[in-house]
Coordinates of C-alpha atoms and ligand atoms in Angstrom, one line a residue:
M1 CA 27.9 -9.9 1.5
S2 CA 25.8 -9.7 4.7
T3 CA 22.3 -11.0 4.7
P4 CA 19.9 -8.1 3.9
Q5 CA 17.9 -6.8 6.8
Y6 CA 16.1 -4.3 4.7
S7 CA 14.4 -4.8 1.3
V8 CA 13.2 -2.1 -1.0
I9 CA 10.5 -3.5 -3.3
V10 CA 9.9 -1.8 -6.6
P11 CA 6.9 -2.8 -8.7
A12 CA 7.9 -2.1 -12.3
Y13 CA 6.3 -2.4 -15.7
K14 CA 8.3 -1.0 -18.6
E15 CA 10.6 1.0 -16.4
A16 CA 14.0 0.0 -17.9
R17 CA 15.1 3.6 -18.3
N18 CA 14.3 4.5 -14.7
L19 CA 16.0 1.5 -13.0
R20 CA 19.6 2.8 -13.1
P21 CA 18.9 6.2 -11.7
L22 CA 16.6 4.7 -9.1
V23 CA 19.1 2.1 -7.9
T24 CA 22.2 4.3 -8.0
R25 CA 20.4 7.1 -6.1
I26 CA 19.1 4.7 -3.5
F27 CA 22.5 3.4 -2.8
A28 CA 24.2 6.8 -3.0
A29 CA 21.8 7.9 -0.2
L30 CA 22.5 4.8 1.9
R31 CA 26.3 5.3 1.5
R32 CA 26.2 8.8 2.9
I33 CA 28.0 9.2 6.2
D34 CA 24.8 10.3 8.0
S35 CA 22.6 7.4 6.6
P36 CA 20.9 5.7 9.6
V37 CA 20.9 2.4 7.7
P38 CA 24.1 0.8 6.2
A39 CA 24.1 0.2 2.5
E40 CA 25.5 -3.4 3.0
L41 CA 22.3 -4.4 4.8
V42 CA 19.9 -3.4 2.0
E43 CA 18.7 -5.1 -1.1
V44 CA 16.5 -3.7 -3.9
L45 CA 14.0 -6.2 -5.4
V46 CA 12.3 -5.2 -8.6
V47 CA 9.1 -7.1 -9.4
D48 CA 8.6 -6.8 -13.2
D49 CA 5.7 -8.1 -15.2
N50 CA 7.5 -9.4 -18.2
S51 CA 8.2 -5.9 -19.6
R52 CA 10.8 -7.2 -22.1
D53 CA 12.1 -3.7 -22.4
G54 CA 15.7 -4.3 -21.2
S55 CA 14.9 -4.2 -17.5
V56 CA 16.5 -7.6 -16.8
E57 CA 19.6 -6.6 -18.7
E58 CA 19.8 -3.3 -16.8
V59 CA 19.5 -5.1 -13.4
A60 CA 22.2 -7.6 -14.5
A61 CA 24.5 -4.6 -15.4
L62 CA 23.9 -3.0 -12.0
Q63 CA 24.7 -6.4 -10.3
R64 CA 28.0 -6.5 -12.1
E65 CA 28.8 -3.1 -10.8
G66 CA 28.3 -4.4 -7.3
Y67 CA 24.8 -3.1 -6.5
T68 CA 22.6 -5.5 -4.4
V69 CA 19.7 -5.6 -6.7
R70 CA 17.7 -8.5 -8.1
I71 CA 14.7 -8.8 -10.4
I72 CA 11.7 -11.2 -10.4
V73 CA 10.0 -11.4 -13.7
R74 CA 6.3 -12.6 -13.5
T75 CA 4.9 -14.1 -16.6
T76 CA 1.5 -15.3 -15.5
E77 CA 0.4 -12.4 -13.3
R78 CA 0.0 -8.6 -13.7
G79 CA -0.8 -5.7 -11.5
L80 CA 0.9 -3.2 -9.2
S81 CA -0.6 -4.5 -5.9
S82 CA 0.0 -8.2 -6.5
A83 CA 3.6 -7.4 -7.6
V84 CA 4.2 -5.6 -4.3
V85 CA 2.7 -8.6 -2.4
R86 CA 5.0 -10.9 -4.3
G87 CA 8.0 -8.7 -3.5
F88 CA 7.1 -8.7 0.2
Q89 CA 6.8 -12.5 0.1
E90 CA 10.2 -12.9 -1.4
A91 CA 12.0 -10.1 0.5
A92 CA 15.0 -11.2 2.5
G93 CA 14.8 -8.3 5.0
D94 CA 12.4 -8.0 7.9
N95 CA 12.0 -4.3 7.2
M96 CA 10.4 -3.8 3.8
L97 CA 9.8 -0.6 1.8
C98 CA 7.7 -0.2 -1.3
M99 CA 8.4 2.5 -3.8
D100 CA 7.7 3.3 -7.5
A101 CA 10.3 2.9 -10.1
D102 CA 9.6 6.2 -11.9
L103 CA 11.4 8.5 -9.3
Q104 CA 8.1 10.1 -8.1
H105 CA 9.2 8.8 -4.7
P106 CA 12.5 10.5 -3.9
P107 CA 15.2 7.8 -3.4
E108 CA 17.0 10.1 -1.0
Y109 CA 14.2 9.3 1.6
V110 CA 14.9 5.6 1.5
P111 CA 17.3 5.5 4.5
Q112 CA 15.0 7.6 6.7
M113 CA 11.9 5.5 5.7
L114 CA 13.8 2.2 6.4
A115 CA 15.2 3.4 9.7
A116 CA 11.7 4.4 10.9
L117 CA 10.7 0.7 11.0
S118 CA 11.2 -1.2 14.3
P119 CA 9.5 -3.8 16.4
H120 CA 7.4 -0.8 17.8
T121 CA 6.8 1.0 14.5
L122 CA 5.3 -1.6 12.2
F123 CA 4.3 0.7 9.3
V124 CA 5.8 3.8 7.9
L125 CA 3.9 5.9 5.4
G126 CA 5.3 8.5 3.0
T127 CA 2.6 11.2 3.1
R128 CA 1.9 14.0 0.6
Y129 CA -0.6 15.6 2.9
A130 CA 1.5 17.4 5.6
P131 CA 2.7 20.9 6.2
G132 CA 5.7 21.8 4.1
V133 CA 5.3 19.2 1.4
E134 CA 3.4 19.3 -1.9
M135 CA 2.6 17.6 -5.1
D136 CA 4.9 18.6 -7.9
K137 CA 3.3 21.7 -9.6
D138 CA 3.4 19.7 -12.8
W139 CA 1.1 16.9 -11.4
P140 CA -2.1 17.3 -13.5
L141 CA -5.2 18.8 -11.8
Y142 CA -7.3 15.8 -12.7
R143 CA -4.9 13.5 -10.8
R144 CA -5.0 15.8 -7.8
V145 CA -8.8 15.7 -7.8
I146 CA -8.9 11.8 -8.2
S147 CA -6.3 11.4 -5.5
S148 CA -8.2 13.7 -3.0
G149 CA -11.6 12.0 -3.8
A150 CA -10.1 8.5 -3.3
R151 CA -8.6 9.7 0.0
L152 CA -11.9 11.0 1.2
L153 CA -13.6 7.7 0.5
A154 CA -11.0 5.9 2.5
L155 CA -11.3 8.1 5.6
P156 CA -13.7 5.8 7.6
L157 CA -11.2 2.9 7.1
T158 CA -8.0 4.4 8.4
S159 CA -6.6 7.4 10.3
A160 CA -3.5 7.5 8.1
S161 CA -3.2 10.8 6.3
D162 CA -2.3 9.4 2.9
P163 CA -3.5 5.8 2.4
M164 CA -3.3 6.3 -1.4
S165 CA 0.5 6.6 -1.2
G166 CA 2.6 4.0 -2.9
F167 CA 5.6 5.0 -0.8
F168 CA 5.4 3.0 2.4
G169 CA 7.2 0.4 4.6
I170 CA 6.0 -2.5 6.7
R171 CA 7.6 -5.0 9.0
K172 CA 7.5 -8.6 7.9
E173 CA 5.6 -9.7 11.0
A174 CA 2.9 -7.2 10.3
F175 CA 2.7 -8.2 6.7
L176 CA 2.4 -11.9 7.6
K177 CA -0.6 -11.0 9.8
A178 CA -2.6 -9.7 6.9
R179 CA -5.0 -12.3 5.6
A180 CA -6.9 -12.4 2.3
L181 CA -5.2 -9.5 0.7
N182 CA -6.8 -8.1 -2.4
G183 CA -4.0 -8.0 -5.0
A184 CA -6.1 -6.1 -7.6
G185 CA -5.5 -2.5 -8.4
F186 CA -3.0 0.0 -7.1
K187 CA -3.8 0.7 -3.4
I188 CA -1.9 -2.0 -1.5
A189 CA -0.9 0.4 1.3
L190 CA -4.6 0.9 2.2
E191 CA -5.2 -2.8 2.0
L192 CA -2.3 -3.5 4.4
L193 CA -3.2 -0.7 6.8
V194 CA -6.7 -2.3 7.2
K195 CA -5.9 -6.0 7.1
A196 CA -2.6 -6.0 9.0
H197 CA -4.5 -4.2 11.8
V198 CA -1.7 -1.7 12.4
P199 CA -2.5 0.3 15.6
R200 CA -2.2 4.1 15.4
G201 CA 0.7 4.0 17.8
A202 CA 2.6 1.6 15.5
L203 CA 2.3 3.9 12.5
A204 CA 4.8 6.6 11.6
E205 CA 4.4 9.2 8.8
V206 CA 7.2 10.8 6.8
P207 CA 6.2 13.8 4.7
F208 CA 7.6 13.9 1.2
S209 CA 7.0 15.9 -1.9
F210 CA 5.6 13.9 -4.8
G211 CA 7.6 14.4 -8.0
V212 CA 6.8 13.9 -11.6
R213 CA 7.5 10.7 -13.5
A214 CA 11.1 10.7 -14.9
E215 CA 10.6 8.5 -18.0
G216 CA 7.8 6.5 -19.5
E217 CA 4.0 6.7 -18.8
S218 CA 1.7 6.3 -15.9
K219 CA -0.2 3.0 -15.8
L220 CA -3.2 4.4 -14.0
T221 CA -6.3 3.8 -16.1
G222 CA -10.1 4.0 -15.7
K223 CA -10.0 0.2 -15.0
V224 CA -7.7 0.8 -12.1
M225 CA -10.1 3.4 -10.7
I226 CA -13.0 0.9 -10.9
K227 CA -10.8 -1.7 -9.2
Y228 CA -10.3 0.8 -6.4
L229 CA -14.0 1.2 -5.9
E230 CA -14.4 -2.5 -5.7
Q231 CA -11.6 -2.7 -3.2
L232 CA -13.2 0.0 -1.1
A233 CA -16.5 -1.9 -1.0
E234 CA -14.7 -5.1 0.1
L235 CA -12.8 -3.2 2.8
Y236 CA -15.9 -1.5 4.1
W237 CA -17.5 -4.9 4.4
Y238 CA -14.3 -6.3 6.0
Q239 CA -14.2 -3.5 8.6
F240 CA -17.9 -2.8 9.2
S241 CA -19.7 -6.1 8.7
W242 CA -20.0 -6.5 12.5
L243 CA -22.1 -3.3 12.4
V244 CA -24.5 -4.9 10.0
V245 CA -24.7 -8.1 12.2
L246 CA -25.3 -5.9 15.2
A247 CA -28.0 -3.9 13.4
A248 CA -29.7 -7.2 12.4
V249 CA -29.6 -8.5 16.0
L250 CA -31.1 -5.2 17.3
V251 CA -33.9 -5.2 14.7
F252 CA -34.7 -8.8 15.7
L253 CA -34.8 -7.9 19.4
V254 CA -37.1 -4.9 18.7
F255 CA -39.3 -7.1 16.6
V256 CA -39.5 -9.7 19.4
L257 CA -40.3 -7.0 22.0
L258 CA -43.0 -5.6 19.8
L259 CA -44.6 -9.0 19.3
R260 CA -44.6 -9.6 23.1
A261 CA -46.1 -6.2 23.7
L262 CA -48.9 -6.9 21.2
W263 CA -49.6 -10.3 22.6
A264 CA -49.5 -9.4 26.3
P265 CA -53.1 -8.0 26.7
V266 CA -54.5 -10.9 24.8
D267 CA -52.8 -13.3 27.2
G268 CA -54.1 -11.2 30.1
A269 CA -57.6 -11.3 28.7
Q270 CA -57.4 -15.1 28.3
S271 CA -56.3 -15.6 31.9
K272 CA -59.6 -14.1 33.1
W273 CA -61.6 -16.9 31.6
Ligands
GDD1 N1 4.9 -5.1 -11.8 C1 4.0 -4.2 -12.1 N2 4.3 -2.9 -11.8 C2 3.3 -2.0 -12.2 C3 2.2 -2.3 -12.8 N3 1.5 -1.1 -13.0 C4 2.2 -0.1 -12.5 N4 3.4 -0.6 -12.0 C5 4.5 0.1 -11.4 O1 4.0 0.7 -10.2 C6 4.6 2.0 -10.1 C7 3.5 3.1 -10.1 O2 2.9 3.1 -11.3 P1 2.5 4.5 -12.1 O3 1.9 4.1 -13.4 O4 3.7 5.4 -12.1 O5 1.4 5.0 -11.1 P2 1.0 6.5 -10.8 O6 -0.2 6.8 -11.7 O7 2.1 7.5 -10.9 O8 0.5 6.3 -9.3 C8 1.3 6.5 -8.3 O9 0.7 7.4 -7.4 C9 -0.4 6.9 -6.6 C10 -0.8 8.0 -5.7 O10 -1.5 9.0 -6.4 C11 0.1 5.7 -5.9 O11 -1.0 5.2 -5.2 C12 0.6 4.6 -6.8 O12 1.1 3.5 -6.0 C13 1.6 5.2 -7.6 O13 2.6 5.5 -6.6 C14 5.6 2.1 -11.2 O14 6.8 1.7 -10.8 C15 5.0 1.2 -12.3 O15 6.0 0.7 -13.1 C16 1.9 -3.6 -13.2 O16 0.9 -4.0 -13.7 N5 2.9 -4.5 -12.8
MG2 MG1 4.1 7.2 -11.3

């Protein structure tokens, strides 16, 4: 087998029943005659948090059938974002894609998303906010509202149209540039967009329609939403702390000038004596 140049990272928690359709559909798309990326150069890497639901056995069965897929089982850590970071650290390929296991991100887009990455295009973002695409009509209203609100709050941080998306790709060299990544919560794309300093010109966007979960349940909880607000506060500080320093310097300068203006007449008066 050739060394993989492309790695598809799949964070997974209790997704055993989704893994087979996910992996077989990804490779079916890659084996199509018009795929811009050859299937032999792609690996799928599942990062599972000790689900103990048959995921390991399912991956082993897929391997026996010839699919280039492996699974990392974490036993001491939990969480979507940190699982994705671990996947990126372990990926064999220089072109890395992140996607959910539950088929809400269409596997048929994988070849196009992987092919979009290059030394010039460091980040590719699957976006649900573009003409011609939409959320699945069955995606609950409250989730749409949360998603739009979260997106609004992130507007000052990035010009990307859908930083809440979990369907995105990044080149290894850009990932390695990102320092002090916050592995808590769900929003690792936003974290990387900000901390890998991806210039607008190196960002490509691919519109896709967001489906509904195939099997199992969403892991988005109130706790995850709080983590998002904490992450936002940290990112605002990361991005805009220089403004605070600048404002402090300006206030100090104004203060010094005011003091001088107040003291100047007294000095003048003294000089007459
Ligand atoms: N390893 C690991 N994986 C996890 C964990 N929590 C969730 N995942 C995996 O992360 C993926 C997304 O989790 P869901 O529970 O399906 O999330 P969602 O609510 O549908 O949220 C999706 O939509 C958001 C946009 O609105 C995305 O931001 C998010 O990444 C995700 O794609 C799934 O493959 C799920 O198994 C965890 O603690 N550990
Ligand atoms: Mg989901």
